[in-house]
Tab-separated table of C-alpha atoms in Angstrom:
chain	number	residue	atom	x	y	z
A	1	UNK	CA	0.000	0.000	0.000
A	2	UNK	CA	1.118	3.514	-0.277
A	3	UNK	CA	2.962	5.058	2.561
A	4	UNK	CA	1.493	8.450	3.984
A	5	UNK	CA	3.319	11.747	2.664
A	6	UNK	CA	5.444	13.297	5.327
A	7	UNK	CA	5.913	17.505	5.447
A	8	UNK	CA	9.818	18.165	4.663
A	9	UNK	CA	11.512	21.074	3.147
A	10	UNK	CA	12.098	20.579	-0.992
A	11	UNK	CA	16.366	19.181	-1.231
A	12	UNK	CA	18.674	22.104	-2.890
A	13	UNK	CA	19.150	20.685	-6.200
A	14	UNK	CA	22.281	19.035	-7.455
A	15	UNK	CA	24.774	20.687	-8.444
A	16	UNK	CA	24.729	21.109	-12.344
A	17	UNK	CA	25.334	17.617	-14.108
A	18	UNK	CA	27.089	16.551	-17.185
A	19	UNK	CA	24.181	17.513	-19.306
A	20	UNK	CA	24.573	21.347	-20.969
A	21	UNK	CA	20.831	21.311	-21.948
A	22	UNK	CA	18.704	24.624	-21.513
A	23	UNK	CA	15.156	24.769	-21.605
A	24	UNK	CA	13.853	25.917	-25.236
A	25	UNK	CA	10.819	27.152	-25.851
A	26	UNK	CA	10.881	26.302	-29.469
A	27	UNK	CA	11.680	22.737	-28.440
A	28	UNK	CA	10.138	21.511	-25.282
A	29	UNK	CA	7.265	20.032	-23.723
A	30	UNK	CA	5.977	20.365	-20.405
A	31	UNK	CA	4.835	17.123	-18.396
A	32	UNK	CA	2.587	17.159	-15.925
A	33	UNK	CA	3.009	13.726	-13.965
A	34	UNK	CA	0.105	11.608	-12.283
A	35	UNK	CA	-1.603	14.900	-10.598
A	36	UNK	CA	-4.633	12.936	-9.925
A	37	UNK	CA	-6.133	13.831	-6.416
A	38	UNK	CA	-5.373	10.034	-5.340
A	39	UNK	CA	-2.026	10.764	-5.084
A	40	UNK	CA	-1.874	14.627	-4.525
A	41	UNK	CA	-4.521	14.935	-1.686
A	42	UNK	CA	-2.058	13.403	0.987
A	43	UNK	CA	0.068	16.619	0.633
A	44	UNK	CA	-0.839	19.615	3.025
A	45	UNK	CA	-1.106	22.059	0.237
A	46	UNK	CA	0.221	24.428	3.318
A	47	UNK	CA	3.552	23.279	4.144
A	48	UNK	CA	6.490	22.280	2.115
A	49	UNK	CA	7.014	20.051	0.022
A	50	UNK	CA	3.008	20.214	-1.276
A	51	UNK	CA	2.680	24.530	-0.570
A	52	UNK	CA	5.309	24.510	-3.575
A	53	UNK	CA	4.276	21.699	-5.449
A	54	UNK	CA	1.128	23.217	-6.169
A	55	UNK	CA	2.384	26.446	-6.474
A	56	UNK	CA	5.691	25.474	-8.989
A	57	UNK	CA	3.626	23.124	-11.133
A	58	UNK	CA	0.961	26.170	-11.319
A	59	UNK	CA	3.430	28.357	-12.439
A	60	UNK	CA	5.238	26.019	-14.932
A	61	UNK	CA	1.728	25.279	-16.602
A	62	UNK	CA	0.364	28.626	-17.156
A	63	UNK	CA	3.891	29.856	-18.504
A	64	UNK	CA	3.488	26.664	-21.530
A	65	UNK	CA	0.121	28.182	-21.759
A	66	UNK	CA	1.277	31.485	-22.483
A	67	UNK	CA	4.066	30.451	-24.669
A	68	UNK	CA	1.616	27.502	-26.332
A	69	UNK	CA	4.417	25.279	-24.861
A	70	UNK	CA	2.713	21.573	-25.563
A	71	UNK	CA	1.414	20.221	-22.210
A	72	UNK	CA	0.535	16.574	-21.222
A	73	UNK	CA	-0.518	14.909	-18.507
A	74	UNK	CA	-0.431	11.298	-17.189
A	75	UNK	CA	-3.067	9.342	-15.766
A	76	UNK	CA	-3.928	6.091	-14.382
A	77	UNK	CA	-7.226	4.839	-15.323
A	78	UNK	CA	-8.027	2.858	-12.319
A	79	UNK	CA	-9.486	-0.186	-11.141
A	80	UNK	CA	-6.886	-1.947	-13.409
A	81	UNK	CA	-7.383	-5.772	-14.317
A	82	UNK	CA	-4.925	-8.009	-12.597
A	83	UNK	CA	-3.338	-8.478	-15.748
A	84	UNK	CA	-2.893	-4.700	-16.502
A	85	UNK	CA	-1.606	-3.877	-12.942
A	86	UNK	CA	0.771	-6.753	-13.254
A	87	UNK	CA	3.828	-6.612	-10.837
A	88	UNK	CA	2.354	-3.052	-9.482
A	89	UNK	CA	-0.034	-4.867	-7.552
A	90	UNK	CA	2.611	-6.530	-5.680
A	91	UNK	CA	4.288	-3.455	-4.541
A	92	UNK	CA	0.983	-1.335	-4.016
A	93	UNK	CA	-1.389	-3.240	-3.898
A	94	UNK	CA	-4.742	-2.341	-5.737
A	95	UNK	CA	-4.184	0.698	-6.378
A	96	UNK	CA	-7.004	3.631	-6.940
A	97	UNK	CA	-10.469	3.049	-7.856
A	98	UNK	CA	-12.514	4.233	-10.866
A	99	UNK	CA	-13.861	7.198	-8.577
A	100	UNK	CA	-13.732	10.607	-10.543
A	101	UNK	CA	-12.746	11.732	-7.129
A	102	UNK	CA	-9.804	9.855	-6.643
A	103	UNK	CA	-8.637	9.844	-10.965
A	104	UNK	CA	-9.606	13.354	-11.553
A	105	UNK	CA	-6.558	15.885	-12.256
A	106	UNK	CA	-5.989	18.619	-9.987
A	107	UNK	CA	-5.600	20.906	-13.221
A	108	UNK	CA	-8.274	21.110	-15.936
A	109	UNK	CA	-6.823	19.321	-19.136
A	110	UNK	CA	-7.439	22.421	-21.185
A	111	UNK	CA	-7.889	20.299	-24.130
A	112	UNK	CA	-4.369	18.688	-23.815
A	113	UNK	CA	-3.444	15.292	-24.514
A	114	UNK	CA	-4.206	13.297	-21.182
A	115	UNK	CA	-1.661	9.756	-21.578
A	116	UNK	CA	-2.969	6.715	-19.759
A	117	UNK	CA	-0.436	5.274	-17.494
A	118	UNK	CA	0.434	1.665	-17.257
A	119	UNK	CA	3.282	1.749	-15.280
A	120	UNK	CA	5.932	3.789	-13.586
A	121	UNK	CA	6.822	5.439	-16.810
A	122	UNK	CA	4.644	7.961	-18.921
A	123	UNK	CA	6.585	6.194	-21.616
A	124	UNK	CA	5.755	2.704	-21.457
A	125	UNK	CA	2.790	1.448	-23.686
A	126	UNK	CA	1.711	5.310	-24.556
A	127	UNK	CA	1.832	7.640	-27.157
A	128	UNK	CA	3.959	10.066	-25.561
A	129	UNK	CA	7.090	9.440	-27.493
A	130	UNK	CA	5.287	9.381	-30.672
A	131	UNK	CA	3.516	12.238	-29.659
A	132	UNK	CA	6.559	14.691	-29.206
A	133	UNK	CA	8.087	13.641	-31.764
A	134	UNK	CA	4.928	14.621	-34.071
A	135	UNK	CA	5.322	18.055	-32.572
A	136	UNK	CA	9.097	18.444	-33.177
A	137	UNK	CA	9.680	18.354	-29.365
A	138	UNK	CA	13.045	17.437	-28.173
A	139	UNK	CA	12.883	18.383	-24.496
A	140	UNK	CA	10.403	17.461	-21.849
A	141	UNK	CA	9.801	19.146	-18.545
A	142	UNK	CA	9.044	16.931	-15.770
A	143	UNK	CA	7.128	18.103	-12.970
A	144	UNK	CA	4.622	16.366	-10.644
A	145	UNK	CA	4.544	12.678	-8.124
A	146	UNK	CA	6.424	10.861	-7.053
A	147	UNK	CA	10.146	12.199	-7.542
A	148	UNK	CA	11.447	8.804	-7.163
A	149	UNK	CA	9.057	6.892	-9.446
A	150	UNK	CA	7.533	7.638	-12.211
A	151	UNK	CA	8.586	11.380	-12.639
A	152	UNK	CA	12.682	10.087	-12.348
A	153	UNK	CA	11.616	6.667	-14.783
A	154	UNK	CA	10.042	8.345	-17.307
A	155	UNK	CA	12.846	10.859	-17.289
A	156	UNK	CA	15.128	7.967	-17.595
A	157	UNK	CA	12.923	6.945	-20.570
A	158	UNK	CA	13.113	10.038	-21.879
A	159	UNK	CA	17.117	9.611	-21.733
A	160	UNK	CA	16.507	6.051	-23.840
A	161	UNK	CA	14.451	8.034	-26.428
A	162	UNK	CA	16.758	11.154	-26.994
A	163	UNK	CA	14.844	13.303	-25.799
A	164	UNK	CA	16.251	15.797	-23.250
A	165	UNK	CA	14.638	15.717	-19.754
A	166	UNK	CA	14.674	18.343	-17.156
A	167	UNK	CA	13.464	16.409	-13.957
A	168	UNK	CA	12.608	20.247	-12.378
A	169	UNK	CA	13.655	20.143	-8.558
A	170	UNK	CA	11.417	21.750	-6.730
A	171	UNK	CA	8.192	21.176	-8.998
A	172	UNK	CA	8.071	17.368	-8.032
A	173	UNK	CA	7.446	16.008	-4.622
A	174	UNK	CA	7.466	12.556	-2.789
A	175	UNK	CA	6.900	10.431	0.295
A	176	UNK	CA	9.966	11.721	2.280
A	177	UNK	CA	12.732	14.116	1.870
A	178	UNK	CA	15.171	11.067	0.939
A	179	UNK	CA	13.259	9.664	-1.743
A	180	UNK	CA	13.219	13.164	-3.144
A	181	UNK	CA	16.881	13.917	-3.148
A	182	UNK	CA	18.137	10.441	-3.961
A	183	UNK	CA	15.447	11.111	-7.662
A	184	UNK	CA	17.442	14.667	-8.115
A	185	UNK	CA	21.220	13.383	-7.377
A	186	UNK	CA	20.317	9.853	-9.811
A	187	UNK	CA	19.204	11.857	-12.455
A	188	UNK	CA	21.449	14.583	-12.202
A	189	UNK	CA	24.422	12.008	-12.561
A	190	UNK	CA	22.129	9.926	-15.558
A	191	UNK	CA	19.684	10.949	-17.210
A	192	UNK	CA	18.794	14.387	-16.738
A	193	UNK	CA	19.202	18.320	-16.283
A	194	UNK	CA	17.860	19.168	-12.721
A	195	UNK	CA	17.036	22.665	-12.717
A	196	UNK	CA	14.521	24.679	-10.405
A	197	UNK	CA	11.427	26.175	-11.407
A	198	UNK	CA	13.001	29.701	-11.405
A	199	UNK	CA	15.681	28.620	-13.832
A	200	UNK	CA	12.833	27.167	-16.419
A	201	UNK	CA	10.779	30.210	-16.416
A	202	UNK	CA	13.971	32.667	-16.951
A	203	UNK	CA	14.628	30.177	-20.388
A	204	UNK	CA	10.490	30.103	-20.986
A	205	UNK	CA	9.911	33.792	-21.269
């Protein structure tokens, strides 16, 4: 089953990785990861890390807005079939329901492309890669639950694809402060560009 959230104060990001990437406006893709109130309602929207959470994700989305920066957003669909949930269910059980409470998104969809979400990844058995690439989009911006999970796999997957990821620091949260840092400093050293939400806006307008 999954553990409660814990308040802790968002890790100082790495320091810069390997990768040189900047955010491009011209060539990236915001995604916002598994924001479904199932998994977002156990953070006190109050206190760190969910008081920036809410408020970095916010502010990421209505800059792509702006700029008509391509936004998606991941979703489980729920009340999967045994053979859909496959090893997930041995991990965590279940899972969520088919209650529009519990697999609604915190933001309104706005018309974007909503992926359904199989597994850790946003990658795995969607269109997401296909779907960038029909859009020329080399980057994606990460932002969302849980640091650890699927917002550092699918950056990983991102990675495998060639497409640059920015896992952004202080726009994802996670069950404790650990889990959170140990997602940065991985994909700092891997996979990704770690950058804070300040730093993305500066390169989005």
């Amino acid at each position: 089953m999954m553990p409660p959230a814990i308040a802790y104060p968002i890790p100082a990001p790495p320091r810069e990785g390997p990768a040189p990437w900047k955010p491009d406006p011209s060539r990236c893709a915001l995604l916002i990861h598994d924001m479904q109130h199932y998994f977002v309602d156990r953070f006190d929207r109050t206190t760190s890390p969910g008081r920036a959470l809410f408020e970095n994700v916010t502010a990421l989305r209505e800059a792509c807005l702006r700029q008509q920066i391509p936004i998606v957003y991941s979703a489980q669909p729920g009340r999967m079939s045994r053979a859909d949930r496959g090893l997930l269910r041995d991990f965590w059980g279940e899972g969520m329901t088919d209650d529009p409470a519990s697999r609604g998104l915190v933001f309104p969809s706005d018309g974007a492309q909503v992926v359904t979400k199989w597994r850790y990844s946003a990658f795995f058995r969607t269109p997401l890669a296909t779907r960038l690439r029909s859009l020329n989009r080399s980057q994606i911006l990460i932002c969302g639950v849980f640091a650890h999970l699927g917002c550092l796999l699918s950056a990983a997957d991102a990675y495998a694809h060639d497409i640059e990821p920015f896992l952004i620091a202080d726009a994802v949260a996670d069950f404790t402060a650990a889990d959170h840092a140990m997602a940065l400093h991985y994909a700092a050293k891997a996979c990704a560009a770690t950058p804070t939400t300040a730093d993305v806006l500066a390169h989005l307008t």
